[in-house]
XYZ file of C-alpha atoms in Angstrom:
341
model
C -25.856 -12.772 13.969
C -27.697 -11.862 10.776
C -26.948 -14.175 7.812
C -25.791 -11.665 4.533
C -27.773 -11.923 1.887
C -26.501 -13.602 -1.195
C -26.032 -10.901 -3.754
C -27.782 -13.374 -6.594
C -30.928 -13.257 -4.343
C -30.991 -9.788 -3.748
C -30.725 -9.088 -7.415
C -33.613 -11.399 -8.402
C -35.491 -9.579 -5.618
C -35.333 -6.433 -7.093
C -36.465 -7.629 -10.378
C -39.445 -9.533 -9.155
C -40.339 -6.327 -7.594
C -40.173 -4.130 -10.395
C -42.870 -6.859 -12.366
C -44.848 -7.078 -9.961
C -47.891 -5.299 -7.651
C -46.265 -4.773 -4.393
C -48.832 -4.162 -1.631
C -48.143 -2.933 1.481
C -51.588 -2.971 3.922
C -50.536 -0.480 6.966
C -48.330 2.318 7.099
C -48.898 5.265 9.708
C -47.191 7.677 7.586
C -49.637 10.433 7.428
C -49.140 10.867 11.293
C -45.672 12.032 10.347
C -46.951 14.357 8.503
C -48.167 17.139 10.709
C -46.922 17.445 14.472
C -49.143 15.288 16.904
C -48.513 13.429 20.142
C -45.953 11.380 19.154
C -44.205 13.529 16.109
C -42.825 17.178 17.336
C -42.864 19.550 14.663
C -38.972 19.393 14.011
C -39.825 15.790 12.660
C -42.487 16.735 10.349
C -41.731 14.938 6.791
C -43.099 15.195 3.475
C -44.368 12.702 1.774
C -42.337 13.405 -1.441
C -38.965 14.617 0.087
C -36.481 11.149 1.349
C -35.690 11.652 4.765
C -33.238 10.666 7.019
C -35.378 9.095 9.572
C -38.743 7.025 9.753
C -39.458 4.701 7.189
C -41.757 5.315 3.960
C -41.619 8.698 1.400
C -42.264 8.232 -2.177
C -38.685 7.761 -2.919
C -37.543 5.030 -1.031
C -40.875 3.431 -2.056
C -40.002 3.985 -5.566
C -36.393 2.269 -4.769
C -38.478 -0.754 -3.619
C -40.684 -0.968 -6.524
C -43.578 -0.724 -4.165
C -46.768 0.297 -5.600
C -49.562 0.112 -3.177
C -49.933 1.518 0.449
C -52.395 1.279 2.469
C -52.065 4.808 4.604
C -53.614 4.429 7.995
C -55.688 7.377 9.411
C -55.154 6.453 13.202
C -56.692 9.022 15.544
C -53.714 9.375 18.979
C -55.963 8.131 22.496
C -55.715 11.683 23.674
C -57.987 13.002 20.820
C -60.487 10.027 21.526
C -63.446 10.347 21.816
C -64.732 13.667 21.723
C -61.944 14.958 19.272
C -61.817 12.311 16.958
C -63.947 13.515 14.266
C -61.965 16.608 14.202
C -58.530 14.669 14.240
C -59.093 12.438 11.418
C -60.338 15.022 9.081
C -57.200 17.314 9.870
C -55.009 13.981 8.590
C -56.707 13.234 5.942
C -56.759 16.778 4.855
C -52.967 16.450 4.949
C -52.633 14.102 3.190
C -54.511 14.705 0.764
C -52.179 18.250 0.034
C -49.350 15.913 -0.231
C -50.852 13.889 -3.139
C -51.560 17.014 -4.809
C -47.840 18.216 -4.432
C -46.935 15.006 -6.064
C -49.639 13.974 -8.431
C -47.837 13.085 -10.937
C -46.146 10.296 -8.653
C -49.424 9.687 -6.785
C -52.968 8.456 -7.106
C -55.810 8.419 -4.869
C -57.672 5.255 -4.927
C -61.169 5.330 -4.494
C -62.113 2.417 -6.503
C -60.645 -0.753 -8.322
C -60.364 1.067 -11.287
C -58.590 3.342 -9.809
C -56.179 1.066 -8.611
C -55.821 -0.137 -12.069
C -55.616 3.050 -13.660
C -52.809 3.631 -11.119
C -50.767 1.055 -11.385
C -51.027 1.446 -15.339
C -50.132 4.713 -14.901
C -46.902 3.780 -12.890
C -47.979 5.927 -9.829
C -47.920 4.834 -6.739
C -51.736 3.693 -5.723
C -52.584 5.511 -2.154
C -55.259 3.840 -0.625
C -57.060 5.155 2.729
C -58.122 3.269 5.349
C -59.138 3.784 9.126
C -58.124 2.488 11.702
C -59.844 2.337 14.672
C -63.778 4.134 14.209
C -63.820 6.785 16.475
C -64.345 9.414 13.996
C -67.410 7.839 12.637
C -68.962 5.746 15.641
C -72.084 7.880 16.319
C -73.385 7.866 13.115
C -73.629 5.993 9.332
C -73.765 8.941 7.639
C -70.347 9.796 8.796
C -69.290 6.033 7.707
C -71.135 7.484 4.089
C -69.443 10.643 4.081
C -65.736 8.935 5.091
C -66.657 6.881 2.326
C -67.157 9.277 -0.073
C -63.738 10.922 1.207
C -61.837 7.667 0.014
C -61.841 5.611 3.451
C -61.562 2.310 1.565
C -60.989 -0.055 4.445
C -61.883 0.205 8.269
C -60.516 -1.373 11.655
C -63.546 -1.591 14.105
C -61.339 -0.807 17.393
C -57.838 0.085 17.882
C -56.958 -2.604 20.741
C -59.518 -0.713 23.216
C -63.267 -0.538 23.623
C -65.404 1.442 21.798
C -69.031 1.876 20.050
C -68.272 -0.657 18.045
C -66.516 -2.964 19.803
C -63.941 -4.335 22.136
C -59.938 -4.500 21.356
C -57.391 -6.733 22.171
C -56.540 -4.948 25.024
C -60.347 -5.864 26.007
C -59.922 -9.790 26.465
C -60.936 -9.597 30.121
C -64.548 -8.881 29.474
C -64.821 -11.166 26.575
C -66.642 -8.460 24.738
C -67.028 -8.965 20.624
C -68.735 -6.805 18.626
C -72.314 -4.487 19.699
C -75.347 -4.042 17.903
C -74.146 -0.641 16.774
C -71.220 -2.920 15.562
C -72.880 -5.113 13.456
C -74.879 -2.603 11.724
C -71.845 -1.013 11.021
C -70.066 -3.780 9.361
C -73.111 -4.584 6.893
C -72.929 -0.906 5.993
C -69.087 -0.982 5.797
C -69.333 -3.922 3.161
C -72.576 -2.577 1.016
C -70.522 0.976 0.541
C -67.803 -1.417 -0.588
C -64.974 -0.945 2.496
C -62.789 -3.821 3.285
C -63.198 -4.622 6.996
C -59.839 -5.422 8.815
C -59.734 -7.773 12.184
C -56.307 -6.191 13.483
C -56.721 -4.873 16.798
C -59.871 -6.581 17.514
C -60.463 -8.707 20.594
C -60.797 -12.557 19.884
C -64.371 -12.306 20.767
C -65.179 -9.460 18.116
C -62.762 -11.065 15.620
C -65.188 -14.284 15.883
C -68.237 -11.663 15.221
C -67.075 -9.954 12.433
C -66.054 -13.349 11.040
C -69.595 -14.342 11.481
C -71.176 -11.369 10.115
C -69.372 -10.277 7.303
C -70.548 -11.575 3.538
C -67.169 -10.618 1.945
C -63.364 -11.298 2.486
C -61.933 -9.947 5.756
C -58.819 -9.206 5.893
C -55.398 -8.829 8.587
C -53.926 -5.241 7.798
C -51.009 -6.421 10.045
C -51.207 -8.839 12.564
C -48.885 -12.137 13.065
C -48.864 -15.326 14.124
C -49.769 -16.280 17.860
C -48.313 -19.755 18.134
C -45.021 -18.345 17.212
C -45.118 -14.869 19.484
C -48.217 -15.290 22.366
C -50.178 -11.591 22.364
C -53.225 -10.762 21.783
C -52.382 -8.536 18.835
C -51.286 -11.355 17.082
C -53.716 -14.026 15.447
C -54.240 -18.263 16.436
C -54.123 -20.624 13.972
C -58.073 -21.266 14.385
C -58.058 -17.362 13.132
C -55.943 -17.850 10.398
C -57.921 -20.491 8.840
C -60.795 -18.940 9.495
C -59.663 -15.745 7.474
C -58.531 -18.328 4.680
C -61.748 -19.662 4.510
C -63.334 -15.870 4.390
C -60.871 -15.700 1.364
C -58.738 -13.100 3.262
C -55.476 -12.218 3.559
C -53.080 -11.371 6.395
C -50.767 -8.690 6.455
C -47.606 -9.922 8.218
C -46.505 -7.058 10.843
C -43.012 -5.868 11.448
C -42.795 -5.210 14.834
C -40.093 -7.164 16.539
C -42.955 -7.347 19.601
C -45.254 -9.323 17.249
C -42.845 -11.065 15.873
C -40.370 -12.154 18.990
C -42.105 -10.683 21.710
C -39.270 -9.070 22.596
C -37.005 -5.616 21.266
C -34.759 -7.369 18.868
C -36.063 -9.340 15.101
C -34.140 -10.213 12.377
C -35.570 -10.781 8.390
C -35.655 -14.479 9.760
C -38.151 -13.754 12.406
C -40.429 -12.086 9.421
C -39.486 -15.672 7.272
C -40.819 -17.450 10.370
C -44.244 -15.781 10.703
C -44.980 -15.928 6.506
C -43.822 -19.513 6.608
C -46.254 -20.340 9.244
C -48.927 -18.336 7.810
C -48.775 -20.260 4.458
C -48.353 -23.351 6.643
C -51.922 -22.883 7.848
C -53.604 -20.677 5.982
C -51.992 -20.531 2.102
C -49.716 -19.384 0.142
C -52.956 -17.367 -1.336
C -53.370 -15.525 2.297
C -50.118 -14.066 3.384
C -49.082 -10.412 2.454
C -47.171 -7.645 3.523
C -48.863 -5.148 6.009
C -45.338 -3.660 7.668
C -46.882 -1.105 9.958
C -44.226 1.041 9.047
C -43.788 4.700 10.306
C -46.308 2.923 13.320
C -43.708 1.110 15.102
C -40.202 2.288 16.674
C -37.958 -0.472 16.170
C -37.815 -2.171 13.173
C -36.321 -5.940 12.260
C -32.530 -5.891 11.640
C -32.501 -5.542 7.704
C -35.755 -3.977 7.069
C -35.176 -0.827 8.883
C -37.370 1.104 5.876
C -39.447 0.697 2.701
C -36.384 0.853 0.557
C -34.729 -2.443 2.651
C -37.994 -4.834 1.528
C -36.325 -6.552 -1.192
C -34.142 -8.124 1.376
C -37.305 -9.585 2.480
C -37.930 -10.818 -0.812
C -34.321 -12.362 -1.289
C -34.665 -14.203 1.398
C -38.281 -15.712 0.827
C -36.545 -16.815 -2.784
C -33.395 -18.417 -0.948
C -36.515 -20.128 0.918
C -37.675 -21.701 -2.238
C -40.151 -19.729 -2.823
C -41.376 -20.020 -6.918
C -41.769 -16.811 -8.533
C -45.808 -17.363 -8.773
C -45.413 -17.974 -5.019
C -43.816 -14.514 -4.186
C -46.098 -12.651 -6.741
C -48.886 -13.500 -4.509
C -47.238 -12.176 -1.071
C -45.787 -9.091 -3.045
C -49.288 -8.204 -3.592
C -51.728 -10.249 -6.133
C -53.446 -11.536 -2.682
C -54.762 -8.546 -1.333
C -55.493 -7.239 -4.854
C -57.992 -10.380 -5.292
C -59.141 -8.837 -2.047
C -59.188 -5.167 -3.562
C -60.865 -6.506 -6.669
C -63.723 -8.544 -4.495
C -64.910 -5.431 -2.316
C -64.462 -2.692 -4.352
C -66.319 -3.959 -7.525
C -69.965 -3.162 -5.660
C-alpha cells in the first residue's frame, strides 16, 4: 500500500521544479522513435506529440518542469557488432528530425554554453550520449566524428564484452578495461565527453576510476547494498565516484531498486537516501532510464509523475538547497567541469 501524497508537498514540488534545472541522465526515448527490435511500427511516437503510452515527449516533460535529458543512443544486441555503426547513425539521424520539428521547444547541446543558452532560452536542453561503444570501437576518428555529431557522454560497454571492455554481465572473467579501452577514455575526456560507469563490470569500473582525470559519472545505476546485482553500484563505488566528484543517476527500474517486479516512490526514497548517506547530498541525481525499462515504480509511471518524487524527498526533510542539487545543479557542476575544454 502506497502512502498518498500530501497535497501541500506535491504543490511545493511543482514549484521547486519550475525554479529549478531538472536533469534527467538516461532516457531511451529515441529508440521509440523509429520501429526496431523492441518497438513495432504501430508504437512509433514523436517526440513532440503526448502519447498514451511509454514515458517521456516534450509535453509531459514540460508538465514536470524538466529541462535536461540525457537521450541515450543504445544500439539493440542484434545490430552488434557488425551493424552498429550503421544503427546508431540511423537514431541519431532521427532524432535529430525531431528537434528540428520542434526547435522552438528544443535545443541541441553540444557544449556548456549551449546548455546555458538553453535553459535561458526556456527550451528543453537535449543532450546526446552513447551508450555502449559499438559504433565507434574500431577507431578514434569515429569517437572524433561522434563527437563532432553531439555525442556528449559515453558508456564503455552495455553489460557485455566488447573492444573496450567487459560489462556487468562479464563478472566471471574479471575483465576491466583493454588497452584499446584506455586509450579511448583519455580521448573521450580531451574531446570533452563525460564518461559514464553504468553497465560496466566492477573490474572496468575500478579502471576507468583509475584512469580518468575528470569527474565520472552514474547515468543510472543504484545502490547494491540495498538491491544485490551487478548493475547496481557498492558503497566502495559510490565513494569512489564522490571522490572523482561524480554524480549518480538513481535508476527506476523496480529490478534495481527491489530486485523484484513491483517498487513504490519509497523504494526510489530508499536508494537516494542511501546514496547521500555514503556518497553526498552533492552526488545523487536523477538518471530514470525511462522509455528503457518496462515497468515502472508505482507513482512514477512517466516524466510528468516526477514531482511526486520530489514531494516526497521534501516530506523527507529535504531543504530546498538540498533538492536543487538532486533536481539537477549536481550533474550540471559535472556538465560545467567536462564540457568547458
Amino acid at each position: 500500500m502506497v502512502k498518498a501524497l500530501d497535497s501541500r508537498y506535491y504543490d511545493e514540488a511543482v514549484e521547486l521544479h519550475r525554479e529549478s534545472v531538472v536533469v534527467l541522465t538516461h532516457c531511451d526515448t529515441i529508440l521509440h522513435l523509429l520501429p526496431g527490435p523492441y518497438v513495432p511500427k504501430d508504437k512509433v511516437r514523436k517526440l513532440g506529440v503526448k502519447s498514451d503510452f511509454g514515458h517521456v515527449d516534450l509535453p509531459r516533460l514540460s508538465e514536470a518542469h524538466v529541462n535536461c535529458v540525457f537521450f541515450a543512443v543504445y544500439v539493440e544486441s542484434v545490430f552488434k557488432p557488425e551493424r552498429a555503426l550503421r544503427r546508431a547513425l540511423e537514431l541519431m539521424e532521427r532524432f535529430y528530425s525531431e528537434v528540428e520539428e520542434s526547435s522552438d521547444k528544443v535545443k541541441l547541446v553540444k557544449s556548456f554554453n549551449d546548455l546555458k543558452n538553453g535553459l535561458q532560452e526556456n527550451k528543453l536542453c537535449a543532450v546526446l550520449s552513447l551508450e555502449g561503444a559499438e559504433p565507434v570501437q574500431d577507431s578514434l576518428l569515429l569517437l572524433r566524428m561522434f563527437k563532432r555529431l553531439g555525442i556528449m557522454s559515453m558508456s564503455l560497454t552495455w553489460s557485455e564484452r566488447n573492444m573496450l571492455a567487459d560489462g556487468c554481465w562479464e563478472q566471471r572473467t574479471k575483465g576491466g578495461l583493454s588497452n584499446r579501452g584506455v586509450r579511448y577514455v583519455e580521448e573521450a575526456e580531451n574531446l570533452g565527453m563525460i564518461l559514464d560507469v553504468s553497465h560496466l563490470s566492477d573490474v572496468g569500473f575500478w579502471d576507468l576510476i583509475e584512469v580518468a582525470k575528470k569527474p565520472v559519472i552514474a547515468s543510472h545505476s543504484n545502490c547494491r547494498a540495498l538491491c544485490d546485482t551487478p548493475r547496481n553500484l557498492t558503497d566502495e563505488q559510490l565513494r569512489a565516484l564522490a571522490e572523482k566528484n561524480g554524480v549518480i543517476g538513481v535508476n527506476f527500474a523496480p529490478s534495481f531498486l527491489t530486485k523484484s517486479k513491483e517498487a513504490t516512490l519509497d523504494d526510489v526514497v530508499r536508494h537516494i537516501n542511501h546514496i547521500v548517506e555514503i556518497a553526498g547530498i552533492d552526488h545523487v541525481g536523477l538518471g530514470t532510464d525511462y522509455d528503457g525499462i518496462w515497468k515502472t515504480p508505482i507513482g512514477l509511471e512517466d516524466v510528468s509523475k516526477l514531482p511526486n518524487l520530489t514531494a516526497k524527498l521534501i516530506e523527507q526533510g529535504y531543504s530546498d538547497k538540498e533538492l536543487r542539487k538532486i533536481l539537477g545543479e549536481n550533474f550540471v557542476r559535472v556538465m560545467r567541469t567536462c564540457w568547458e575544454v
